[in-house]
Coordinates of C-alpha atoms and ligand atoms in Angstrom, one line a residue:
Chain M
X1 CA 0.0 0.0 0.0
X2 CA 0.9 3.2 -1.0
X3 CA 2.5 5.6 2.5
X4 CA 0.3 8.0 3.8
X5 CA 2.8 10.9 3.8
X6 CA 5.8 10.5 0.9
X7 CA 7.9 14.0 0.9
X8 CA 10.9 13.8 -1.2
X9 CA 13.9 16.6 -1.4
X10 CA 10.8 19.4 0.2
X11 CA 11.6 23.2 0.4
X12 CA 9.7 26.0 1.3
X13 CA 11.7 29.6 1.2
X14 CA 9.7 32.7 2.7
X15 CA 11.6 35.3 0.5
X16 CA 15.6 34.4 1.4
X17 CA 14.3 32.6 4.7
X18 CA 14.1 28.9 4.2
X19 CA 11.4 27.3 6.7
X20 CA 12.2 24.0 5.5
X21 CA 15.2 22.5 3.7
X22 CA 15.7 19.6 1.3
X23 CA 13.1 17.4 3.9
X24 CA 12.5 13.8 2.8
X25 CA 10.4 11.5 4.6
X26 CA 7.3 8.6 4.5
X27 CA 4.5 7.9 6.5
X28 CA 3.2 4.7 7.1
X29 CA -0.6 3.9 6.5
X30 CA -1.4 3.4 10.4
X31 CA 1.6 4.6 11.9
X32 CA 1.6 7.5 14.5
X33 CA 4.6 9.7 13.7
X34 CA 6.4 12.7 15.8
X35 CA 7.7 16.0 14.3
X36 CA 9.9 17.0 16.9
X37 CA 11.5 20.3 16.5
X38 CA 12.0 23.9 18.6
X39 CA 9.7 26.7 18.1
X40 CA 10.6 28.4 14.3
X41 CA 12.1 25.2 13.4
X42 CA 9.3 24.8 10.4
X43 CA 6.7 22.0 12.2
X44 CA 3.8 24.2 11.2
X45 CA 4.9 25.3 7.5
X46 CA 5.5 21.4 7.0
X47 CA 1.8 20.2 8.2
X48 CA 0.1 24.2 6.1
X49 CA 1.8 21.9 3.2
X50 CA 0.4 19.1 3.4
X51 CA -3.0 20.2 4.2
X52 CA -3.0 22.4 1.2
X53 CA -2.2 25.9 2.9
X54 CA 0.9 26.2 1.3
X55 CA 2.3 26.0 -1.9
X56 CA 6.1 24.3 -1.2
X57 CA 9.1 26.0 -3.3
X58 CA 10.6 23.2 -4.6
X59 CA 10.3 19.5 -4.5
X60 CA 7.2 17.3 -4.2
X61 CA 5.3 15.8 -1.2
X62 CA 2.3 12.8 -1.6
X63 CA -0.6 12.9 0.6
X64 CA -3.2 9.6 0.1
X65 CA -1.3 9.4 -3.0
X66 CA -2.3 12.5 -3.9
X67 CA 0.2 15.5 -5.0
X68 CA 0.0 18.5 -2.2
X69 CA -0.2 21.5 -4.2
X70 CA -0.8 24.7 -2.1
X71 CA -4.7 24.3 -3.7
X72 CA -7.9 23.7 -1.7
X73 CA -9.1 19.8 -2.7
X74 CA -12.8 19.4 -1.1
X75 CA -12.1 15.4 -2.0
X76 CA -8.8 15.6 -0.1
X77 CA -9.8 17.7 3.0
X78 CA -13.0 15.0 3.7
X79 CA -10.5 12.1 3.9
X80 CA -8.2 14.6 6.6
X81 CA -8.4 16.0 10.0
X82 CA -6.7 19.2 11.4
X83 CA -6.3 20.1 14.7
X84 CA -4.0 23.4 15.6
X85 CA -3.3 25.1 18.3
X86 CA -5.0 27.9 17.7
X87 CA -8.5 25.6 18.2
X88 CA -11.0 28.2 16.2
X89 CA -14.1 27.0 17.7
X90 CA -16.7 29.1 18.5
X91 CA -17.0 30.6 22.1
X92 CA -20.3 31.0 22.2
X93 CA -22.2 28.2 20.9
X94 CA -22.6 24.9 22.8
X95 CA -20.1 22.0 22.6
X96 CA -22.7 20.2 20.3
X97 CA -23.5 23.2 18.4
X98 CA -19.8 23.8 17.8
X99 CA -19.7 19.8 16.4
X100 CA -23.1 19.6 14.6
X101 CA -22.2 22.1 12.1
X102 CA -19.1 20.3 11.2
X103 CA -21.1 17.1 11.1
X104 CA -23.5 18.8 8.5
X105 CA -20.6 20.2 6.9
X106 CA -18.2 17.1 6.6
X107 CA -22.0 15.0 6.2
X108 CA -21.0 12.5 8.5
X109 CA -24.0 10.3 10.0
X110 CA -26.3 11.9 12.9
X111 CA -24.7 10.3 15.5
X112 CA -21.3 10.8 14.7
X113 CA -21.4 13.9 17.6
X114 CA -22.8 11.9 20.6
X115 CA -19.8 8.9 19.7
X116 CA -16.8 11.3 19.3
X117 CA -17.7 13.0 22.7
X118 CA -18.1 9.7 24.3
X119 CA -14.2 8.9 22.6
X120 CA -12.8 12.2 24.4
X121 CA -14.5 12.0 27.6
X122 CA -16.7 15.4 27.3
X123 CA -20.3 13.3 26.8
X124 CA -21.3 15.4 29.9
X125 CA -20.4 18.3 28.4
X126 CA -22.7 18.7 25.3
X127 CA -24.6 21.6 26.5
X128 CA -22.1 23.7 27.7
X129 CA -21.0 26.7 25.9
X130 CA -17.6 26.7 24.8
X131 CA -16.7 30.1 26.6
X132 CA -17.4 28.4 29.9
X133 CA -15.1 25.1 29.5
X134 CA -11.4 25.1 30.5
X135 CA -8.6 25.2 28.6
X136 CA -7.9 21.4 28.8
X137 CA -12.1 20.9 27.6
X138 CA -11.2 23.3 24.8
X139 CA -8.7 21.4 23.5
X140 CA -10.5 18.3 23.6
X141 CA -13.8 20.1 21.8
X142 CA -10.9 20.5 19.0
X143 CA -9.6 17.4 19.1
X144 CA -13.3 15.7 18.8
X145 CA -14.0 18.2 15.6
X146 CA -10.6 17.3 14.0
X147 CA -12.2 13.6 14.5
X148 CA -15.5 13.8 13.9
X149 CA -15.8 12.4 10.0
X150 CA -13.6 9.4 11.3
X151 CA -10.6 10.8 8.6
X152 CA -7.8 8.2 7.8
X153 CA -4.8 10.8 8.6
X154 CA -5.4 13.3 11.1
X155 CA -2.7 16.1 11.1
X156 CA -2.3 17.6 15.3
X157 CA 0.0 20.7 15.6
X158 CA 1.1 21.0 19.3
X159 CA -2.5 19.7 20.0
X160 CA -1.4 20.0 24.1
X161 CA 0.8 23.0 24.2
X162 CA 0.1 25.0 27.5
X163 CA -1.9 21.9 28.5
X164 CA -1.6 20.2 32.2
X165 CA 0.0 16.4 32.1
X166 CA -3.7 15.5 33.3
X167 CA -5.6 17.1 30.7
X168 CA -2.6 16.0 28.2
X169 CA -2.8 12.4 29.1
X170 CA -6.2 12.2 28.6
X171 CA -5.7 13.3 24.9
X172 CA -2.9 11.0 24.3
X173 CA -5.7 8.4 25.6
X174 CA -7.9 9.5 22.9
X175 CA -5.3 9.7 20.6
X176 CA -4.4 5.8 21.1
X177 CA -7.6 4.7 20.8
X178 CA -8.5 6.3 17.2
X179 CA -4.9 4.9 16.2
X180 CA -5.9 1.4 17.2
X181 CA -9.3 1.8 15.0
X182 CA -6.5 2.8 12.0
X183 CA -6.2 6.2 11.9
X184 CA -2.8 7.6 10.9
X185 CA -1.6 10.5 13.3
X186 CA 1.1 13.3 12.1
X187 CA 1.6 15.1 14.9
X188 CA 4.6 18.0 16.1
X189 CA 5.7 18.8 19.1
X190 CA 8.1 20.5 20.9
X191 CA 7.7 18.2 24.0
X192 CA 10.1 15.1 23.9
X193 CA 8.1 13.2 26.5
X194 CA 5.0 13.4 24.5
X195 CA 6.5 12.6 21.1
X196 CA 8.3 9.5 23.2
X197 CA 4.8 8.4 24.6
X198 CA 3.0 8.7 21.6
X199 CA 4.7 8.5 18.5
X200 CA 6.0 5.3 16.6
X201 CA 8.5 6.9 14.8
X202 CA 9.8 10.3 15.2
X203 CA 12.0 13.3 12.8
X204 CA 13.9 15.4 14.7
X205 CA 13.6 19.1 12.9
X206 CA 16.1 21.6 13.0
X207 CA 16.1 25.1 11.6
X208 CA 13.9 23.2 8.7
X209 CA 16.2 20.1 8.2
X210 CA 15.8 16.9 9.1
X211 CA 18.4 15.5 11.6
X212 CA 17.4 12.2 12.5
X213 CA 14.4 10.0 12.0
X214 CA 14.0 6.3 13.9
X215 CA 12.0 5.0 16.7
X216 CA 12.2 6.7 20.3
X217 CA 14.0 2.9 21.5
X218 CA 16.4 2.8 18.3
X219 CA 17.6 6.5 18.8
X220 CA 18.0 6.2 22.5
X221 CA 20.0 3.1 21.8
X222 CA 21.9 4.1 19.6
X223 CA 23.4 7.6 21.4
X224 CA 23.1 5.9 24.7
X225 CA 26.2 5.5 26.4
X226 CA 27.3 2.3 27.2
X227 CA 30.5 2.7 28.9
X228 CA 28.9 3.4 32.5
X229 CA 26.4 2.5 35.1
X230 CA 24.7 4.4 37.5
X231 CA 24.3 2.4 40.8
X232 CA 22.7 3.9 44.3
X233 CA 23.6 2.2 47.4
X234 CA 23.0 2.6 50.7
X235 CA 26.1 4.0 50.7
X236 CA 25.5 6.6 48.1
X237 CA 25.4 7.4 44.4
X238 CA 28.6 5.4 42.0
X239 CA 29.2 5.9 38.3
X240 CA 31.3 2.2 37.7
X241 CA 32.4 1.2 34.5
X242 CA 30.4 -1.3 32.1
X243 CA 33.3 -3.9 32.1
X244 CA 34.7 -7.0 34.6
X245 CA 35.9 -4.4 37.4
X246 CA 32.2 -3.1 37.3
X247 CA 30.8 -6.5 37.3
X248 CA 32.6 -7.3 40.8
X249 CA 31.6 -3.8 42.1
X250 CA 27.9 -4.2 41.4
X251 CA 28.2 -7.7 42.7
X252 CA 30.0 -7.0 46.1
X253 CA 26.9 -4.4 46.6
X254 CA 24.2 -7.1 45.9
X255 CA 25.6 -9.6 47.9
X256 CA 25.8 -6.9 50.8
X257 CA 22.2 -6.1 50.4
X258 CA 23.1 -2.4 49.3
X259 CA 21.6 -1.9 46.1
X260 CA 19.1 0.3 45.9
X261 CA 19.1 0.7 42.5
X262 CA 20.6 0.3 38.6
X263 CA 20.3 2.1 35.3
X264 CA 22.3 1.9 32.1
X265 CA 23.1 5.7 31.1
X266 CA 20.5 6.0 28.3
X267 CA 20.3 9.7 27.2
X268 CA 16.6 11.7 27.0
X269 CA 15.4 12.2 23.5
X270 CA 16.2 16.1 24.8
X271 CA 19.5 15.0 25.2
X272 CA 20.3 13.6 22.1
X273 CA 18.2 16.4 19.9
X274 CA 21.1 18.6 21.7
X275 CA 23.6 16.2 20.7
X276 CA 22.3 16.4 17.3
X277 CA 21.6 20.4 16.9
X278 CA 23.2 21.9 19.8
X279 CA 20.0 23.4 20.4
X280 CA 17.5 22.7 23.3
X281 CA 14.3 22.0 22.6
X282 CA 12.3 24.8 24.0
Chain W
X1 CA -17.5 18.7 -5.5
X2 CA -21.5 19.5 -5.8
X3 CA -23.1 22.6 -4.1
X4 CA -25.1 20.9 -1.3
X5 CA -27.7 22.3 0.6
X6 CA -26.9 20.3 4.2
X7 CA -23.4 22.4 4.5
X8 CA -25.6 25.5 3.7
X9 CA -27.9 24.9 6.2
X10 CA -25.3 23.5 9.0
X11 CA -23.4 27.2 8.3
X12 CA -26.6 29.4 8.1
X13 CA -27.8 27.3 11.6
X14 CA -24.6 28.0 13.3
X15 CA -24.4 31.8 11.9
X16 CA -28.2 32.1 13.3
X17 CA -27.4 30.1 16.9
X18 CA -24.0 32.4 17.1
X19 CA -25.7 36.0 16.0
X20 CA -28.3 35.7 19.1
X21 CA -25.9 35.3 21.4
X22 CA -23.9 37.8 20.5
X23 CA -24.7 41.4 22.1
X24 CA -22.7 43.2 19.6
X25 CA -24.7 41.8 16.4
X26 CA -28.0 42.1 18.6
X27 CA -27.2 45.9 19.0
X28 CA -26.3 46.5 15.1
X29 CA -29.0 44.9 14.2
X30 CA -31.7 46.5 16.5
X31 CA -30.3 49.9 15.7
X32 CA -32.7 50.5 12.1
X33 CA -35.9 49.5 14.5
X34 CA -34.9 52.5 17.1
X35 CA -34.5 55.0 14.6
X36 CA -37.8 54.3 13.0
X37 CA -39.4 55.9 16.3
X38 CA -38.0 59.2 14.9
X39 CA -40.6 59.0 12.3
X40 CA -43.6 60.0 12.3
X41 CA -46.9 57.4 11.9
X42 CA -48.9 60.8 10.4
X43 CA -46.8 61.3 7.6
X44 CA -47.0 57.4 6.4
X45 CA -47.6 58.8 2.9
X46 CA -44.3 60.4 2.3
X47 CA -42.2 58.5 0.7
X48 CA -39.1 59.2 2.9
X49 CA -40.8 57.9 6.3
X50 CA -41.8 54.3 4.4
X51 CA -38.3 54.5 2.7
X52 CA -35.6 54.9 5.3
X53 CA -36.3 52.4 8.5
X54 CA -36.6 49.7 4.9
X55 CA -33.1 51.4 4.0
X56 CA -31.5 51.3 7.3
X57 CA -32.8 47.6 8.5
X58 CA -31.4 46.3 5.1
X59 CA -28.3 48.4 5.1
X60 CA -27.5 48.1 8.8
X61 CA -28.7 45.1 9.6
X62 CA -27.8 43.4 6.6
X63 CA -24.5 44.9 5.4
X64 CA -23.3 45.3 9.1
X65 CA -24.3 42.5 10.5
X66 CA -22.6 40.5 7.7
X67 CA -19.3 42.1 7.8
X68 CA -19.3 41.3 11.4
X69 CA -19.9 37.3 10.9
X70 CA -17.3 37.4 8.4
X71 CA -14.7 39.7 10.4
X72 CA -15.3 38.0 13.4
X73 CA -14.4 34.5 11.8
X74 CA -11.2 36.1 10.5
X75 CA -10.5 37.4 14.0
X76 CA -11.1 34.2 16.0
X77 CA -9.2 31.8 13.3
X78 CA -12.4 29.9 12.5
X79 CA -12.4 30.8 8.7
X80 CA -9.5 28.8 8.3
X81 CA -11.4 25.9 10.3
X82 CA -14.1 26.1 7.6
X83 CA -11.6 26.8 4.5
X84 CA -10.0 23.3 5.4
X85 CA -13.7 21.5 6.1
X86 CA -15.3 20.2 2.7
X87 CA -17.6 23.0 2.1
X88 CA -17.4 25.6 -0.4
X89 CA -16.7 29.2 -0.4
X90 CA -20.1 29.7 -2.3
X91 CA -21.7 27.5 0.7
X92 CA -20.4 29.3 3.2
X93 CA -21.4 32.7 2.4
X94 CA -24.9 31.9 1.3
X95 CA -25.1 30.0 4.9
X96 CA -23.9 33.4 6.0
X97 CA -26.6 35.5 3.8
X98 CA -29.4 33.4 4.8
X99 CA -28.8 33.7 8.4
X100 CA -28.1 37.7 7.8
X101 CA -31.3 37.6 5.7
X102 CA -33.5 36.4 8.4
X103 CA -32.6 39.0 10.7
X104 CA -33.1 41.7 8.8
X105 CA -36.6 40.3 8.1
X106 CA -37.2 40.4 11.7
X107 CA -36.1 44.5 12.1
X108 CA -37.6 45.2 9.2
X109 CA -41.0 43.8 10.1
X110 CA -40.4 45.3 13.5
X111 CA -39.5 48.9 11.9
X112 CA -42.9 48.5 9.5
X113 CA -44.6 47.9 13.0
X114 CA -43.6 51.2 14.5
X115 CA -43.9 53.5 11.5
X116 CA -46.7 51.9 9.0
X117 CA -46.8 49.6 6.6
X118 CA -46.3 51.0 3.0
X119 CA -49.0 51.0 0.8
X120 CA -47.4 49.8 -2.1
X121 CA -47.6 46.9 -5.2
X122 CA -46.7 44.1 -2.9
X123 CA -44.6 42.0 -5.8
X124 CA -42.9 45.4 -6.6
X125 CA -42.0 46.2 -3.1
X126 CA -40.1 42.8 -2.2
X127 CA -38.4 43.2 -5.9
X128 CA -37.0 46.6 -4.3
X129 CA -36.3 45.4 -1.0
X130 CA -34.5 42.0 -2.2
X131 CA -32.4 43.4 -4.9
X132 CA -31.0 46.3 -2.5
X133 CA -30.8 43.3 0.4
X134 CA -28.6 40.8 -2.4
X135 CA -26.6 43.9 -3.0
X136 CA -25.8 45.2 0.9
X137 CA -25.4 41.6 1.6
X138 CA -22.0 41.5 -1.3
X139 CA -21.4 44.7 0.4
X140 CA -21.2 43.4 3.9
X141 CA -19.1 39.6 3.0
X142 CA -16.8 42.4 1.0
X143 CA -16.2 44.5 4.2
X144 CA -15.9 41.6 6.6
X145 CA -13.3 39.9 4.5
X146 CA -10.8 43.2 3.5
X147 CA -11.3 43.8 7.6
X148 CA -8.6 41.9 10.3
X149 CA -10.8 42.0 12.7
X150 CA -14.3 43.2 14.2
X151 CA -13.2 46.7 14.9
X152 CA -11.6 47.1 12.1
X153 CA -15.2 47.0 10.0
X154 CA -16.1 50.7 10.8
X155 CA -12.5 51.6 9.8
X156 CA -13.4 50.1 6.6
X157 CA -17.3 50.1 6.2
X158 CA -18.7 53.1 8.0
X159 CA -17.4 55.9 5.4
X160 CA -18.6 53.9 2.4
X161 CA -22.2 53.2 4.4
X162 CA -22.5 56.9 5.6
X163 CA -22.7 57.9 1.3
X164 CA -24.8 55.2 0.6
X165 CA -26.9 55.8 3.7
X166 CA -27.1 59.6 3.6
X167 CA -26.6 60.5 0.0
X168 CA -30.2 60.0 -0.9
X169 CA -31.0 62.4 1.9
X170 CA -28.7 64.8 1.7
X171 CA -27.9 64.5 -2.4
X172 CA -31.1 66.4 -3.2
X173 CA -30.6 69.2 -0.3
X174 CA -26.9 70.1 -0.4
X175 CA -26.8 71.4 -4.0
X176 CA -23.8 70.2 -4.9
X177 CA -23.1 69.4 -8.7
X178 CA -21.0 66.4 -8.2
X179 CA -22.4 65.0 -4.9
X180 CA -25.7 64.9 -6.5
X181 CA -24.1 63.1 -10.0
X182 CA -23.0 60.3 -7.4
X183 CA -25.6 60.1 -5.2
X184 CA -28.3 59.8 -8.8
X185 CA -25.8 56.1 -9.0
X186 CA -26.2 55.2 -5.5
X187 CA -28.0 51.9 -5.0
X188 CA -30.0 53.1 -2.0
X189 CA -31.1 56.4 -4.5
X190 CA -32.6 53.6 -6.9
X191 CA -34.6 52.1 -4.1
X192 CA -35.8 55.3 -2.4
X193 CA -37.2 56.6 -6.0
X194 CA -38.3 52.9 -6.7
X195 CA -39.9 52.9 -3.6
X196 CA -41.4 56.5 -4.7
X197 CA -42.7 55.8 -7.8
X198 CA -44.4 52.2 -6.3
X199 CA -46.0 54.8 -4.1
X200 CA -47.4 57.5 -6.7
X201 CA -48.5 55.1 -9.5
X202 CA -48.6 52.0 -8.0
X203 CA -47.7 50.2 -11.5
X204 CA -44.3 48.1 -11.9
X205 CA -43.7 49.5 -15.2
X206 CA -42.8 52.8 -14.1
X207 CA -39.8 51.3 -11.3
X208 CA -38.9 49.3 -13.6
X209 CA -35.4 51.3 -14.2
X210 CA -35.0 51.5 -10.8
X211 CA -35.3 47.7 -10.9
X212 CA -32.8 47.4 -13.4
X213 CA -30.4 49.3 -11.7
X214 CA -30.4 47.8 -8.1
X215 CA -30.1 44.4 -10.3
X216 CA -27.1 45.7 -11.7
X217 CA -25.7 46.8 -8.7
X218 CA -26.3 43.2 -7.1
X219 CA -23.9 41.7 -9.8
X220 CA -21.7 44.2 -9.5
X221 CA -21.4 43.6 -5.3
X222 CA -21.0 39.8 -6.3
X223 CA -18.5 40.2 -8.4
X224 CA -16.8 42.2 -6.5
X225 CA -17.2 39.5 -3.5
X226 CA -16.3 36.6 -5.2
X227 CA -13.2 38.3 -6.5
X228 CA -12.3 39.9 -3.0
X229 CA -13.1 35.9 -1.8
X230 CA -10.9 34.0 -4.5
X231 CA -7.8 36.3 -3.9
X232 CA -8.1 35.5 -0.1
X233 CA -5.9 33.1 0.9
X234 CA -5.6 30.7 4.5
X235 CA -3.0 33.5 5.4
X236 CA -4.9 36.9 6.6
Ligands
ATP301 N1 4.0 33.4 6.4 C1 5.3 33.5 6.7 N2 6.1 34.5 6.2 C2 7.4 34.6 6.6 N3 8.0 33.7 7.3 C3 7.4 32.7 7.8 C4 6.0 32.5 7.5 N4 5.5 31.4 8.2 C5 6.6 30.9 8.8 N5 7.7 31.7 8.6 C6 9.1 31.4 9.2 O1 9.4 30.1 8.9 C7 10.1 29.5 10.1 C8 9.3 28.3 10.5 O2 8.1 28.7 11.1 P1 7.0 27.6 11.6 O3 5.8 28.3 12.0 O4 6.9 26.5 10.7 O5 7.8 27.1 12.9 P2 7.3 26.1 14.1 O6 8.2 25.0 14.1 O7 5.8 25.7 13.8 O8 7.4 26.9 15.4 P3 6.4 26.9 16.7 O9 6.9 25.8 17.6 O10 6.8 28.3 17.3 O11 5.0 26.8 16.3 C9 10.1 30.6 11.1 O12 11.4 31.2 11.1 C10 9.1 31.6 10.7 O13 9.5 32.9 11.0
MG302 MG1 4.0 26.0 14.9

């Protein structure tokens, strides 16, 4: 089967400012995959491209097999979902108001609205006007309209900036569950943890080129340092080497009943986008 | 993809559901029915007391309150929200109109109830009042979409509204040679003399280059729309 995303050799310039740089990169059908990247580091100009909003400067990028152009495709936005952070719902309709008229306009079935407010927890909620929800509700009003038409790629940028690890778990719930049903997530973020969490495979962007792109275990393995251990006794913290000296170290504190605990020195998917960049994440 | 009427009716539901709830739009569009008490019920026969709470409930009501639905969606991002939905931009703003249209139904029929209702060729009358609406309504979307934001729509509207408003009232009374030339073009001077001559004669025939004006001023307003719409991109 075709990918869901195929971007080959991408550029997009903004007069002699290049947002994004010679990108390549697939998508697969079912696959939730991260867009990690600092702020300015061209995560939203890469998803305004592929939903259409932008026009890219040079090279090509496949969406569903079909060609993003920079053009409005009424075919191509029924099969897509977009959720930003910048939620645009309306403040002062109800929850269900705010969904029915995207029902009516995506013309999904009647009870699409009742279902996809059951699937991110705000069933209780359907009266309420927007204005009078918190910010965690808000986002999840946006989420459930980005989802509403069941699309098979759903595009989230920063869907839980400035969110609480509460109100962001719960999305990353939701989010799990419509992957499960096959729905194929792009999704950027500036948070590691999230993008660790959630994501499949992630790209780590930088000043709009790509600088690595695996799976959250594969790049931790392969920065990780594997030269020491980190061992806390009762006696304190030790850094000890990972060879036979080590071995009899670690063993003379088992034996003694002292370990407390043991870690291999595996580095944070922060630490190895600084590595990579030099740059921190936020 | 085909025009269909469910999106029209989801955006012209929401539009309606929003507009009642919102003070601002409530205010605009209540404004023509407050004026009308500064007309008189006695003088019902001249022309100018039946003309202008018709000319302010379709030209505030409609053009404002338009602009306002449009602006406000700039403003709050949610244009971009429908822009990347299915529906069209032809879907959208005709949701938009017929939400718009309702309410100035409402003031108008509330205006009509405090001064009187015209006397008039009924079929002529709602040829006048539709034409002019079609036209303030182009007028409006226009405004709404060359505004930023909600405040920005008297930077941008209220001179142009003011001419079209007042020229038939002042046109004939200021004596001035080239105010008058304009104001004879104005859409609203076509409806007030249309309006005039329904009055006096009572036949269609003798409106009916009034009629033919107002309808090219309608195509005109949605040319100008579209081509203000089609040159708008995701980015304000
Ligand atoms: N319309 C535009 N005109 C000019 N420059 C732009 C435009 N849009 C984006 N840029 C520039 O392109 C670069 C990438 O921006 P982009 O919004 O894609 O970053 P981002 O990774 O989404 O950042 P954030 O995390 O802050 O949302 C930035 O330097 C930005 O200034
Ligand atoms: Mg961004």
């Amino acid at each position: 089967m075709e990918p869901a995303i195929a971007v080959s050799q991408l550029e997009r310039h903004f007069r002699n400012k290049k947002a994004l740089d010679r990108v390549s990169f697939e998508v697969a059908r079912g696959e939730i995959f991260g867009f990690l990247g600092p702020s300015g580091s061209g995560k939203t100009t890469m998803v305004k491209i592929l939903t259409g909003q932008l026009q890219p400067s040079a090279g090509e990028a496949f969406v569903l097999g079909k060609r993003a152009a920079g053009r409005r495709d009424p075919e191509q936005l029924r099969r897509i979902g977009i959720m930003t952070d910048n939620s645009g719902i309306y403040e002062r309709l109800t929850v269900y108001d705010n969904l029915a008229l995207f029902r009516g306009l995506y013309e999904a079935p009647e009870k699409s609205v009742a279902g996809t407010l059951e699937s991110v927890g705000l069933a209780g909620e359907a009266r309420t006007t927007v204005q009078q929800l918190s910010k965690g509700m808000k986002q999840r009003v946006a989420l459930a309209r980005a989802l509403l038409h069941k699309p098979d790629l759903l595009f989230l940028d920063e869907p839980t900036s400035a969110l609480d690890p509460m109100n962001a778990a719960r999305i990353h719930e939701a989010l799990r569950a419509l992957n499960r049903q096959g729905t194929t997530i792009f999704l950027t973020t500036h948070d590691m943890a999230e993008a660790e969490t959630l994501c499949d495979r992630i790209a780590f962007l930088n000043n709009g080129t790509l600088s690595a792109l695996d799976t959250p275990q594969r790049l931790k393995l392969s920065h990780a340092d594997r030269s020491t251990i980190t061992v806390v006794a009762s006696d304190g913290r030790h850094v000890v080497n990972n060879d036979r000296e080590g071995a009899e170290r670690i063993a003379g504190w088992m034996r003694a009943g002292q370990l407390l605990s043991i870690h291999s020195d595996e580095p944070s998917l922060g630490d190895i986008f600084v590595k990579l960049t030099g740059r921190t994440l936020s | 993809m085909r025009f269909s009427l469910r999106r029209l009716r989801a955006i012209a539901i929401k539009e309606w559901k929003d507009a009642i709830r919102n003070p601002q739009i409530l205010l605009t569009a209540a404004m023509p029915i407050a004026f009308s008490f500064l007309f008189d019920r006695k003088e019902a026969s001249d022309p100018a007391v039946v003309a202008f709470p018709l000319l302010l409930a379709v030209s505030i009501t409609g053009a404002f309150v338009q602009a306002n639905m449009v602006a406000e969606e700039k403003e709050k991002n949610t244009l971009r929200m429908l822009m990347l939905s299915p529906a069209s931009p032809a879907e959208v703003l005709l949701g938009k109109s017929v939400a718009t249209s309702a309410l100035a139904l409402l003031v108008m029929i509330g205006s009509l109830a405090v001064t009187s209702v015209p006397d008039a060729n009924p079929i002529g009358l709602t040829a006048l009042i539709l034409l002019l609406l079609i036209a303030f309504l182009a007028f409006g979307t226009t405004i709404g979409l060359l505004s930023r934001t909600v405040t920005d729509i008297s930077i941008v509207g209220l001179p142009l509204l003011l001419v079209v408003i007042m020229g038939p009232m002042l046109g004939t009374s200021l004596d001035m040679g080239w105010f008058s030339a304009v104001v004879d073009w104005l859409p609203t001077q076509h409806f007030v003399l249309g309006l005039t001559g329904l009055l006096d004669s009572g036949s269609l025939a003798g409106i009916g280059v009034h009629l033919a004006a107002l309808a090219f001023w309608c195509a005109a307003a949605c040319l100008l729309c579209l081509g203000v719409y089609s040159r708008k991109r995701y980015d304000k």
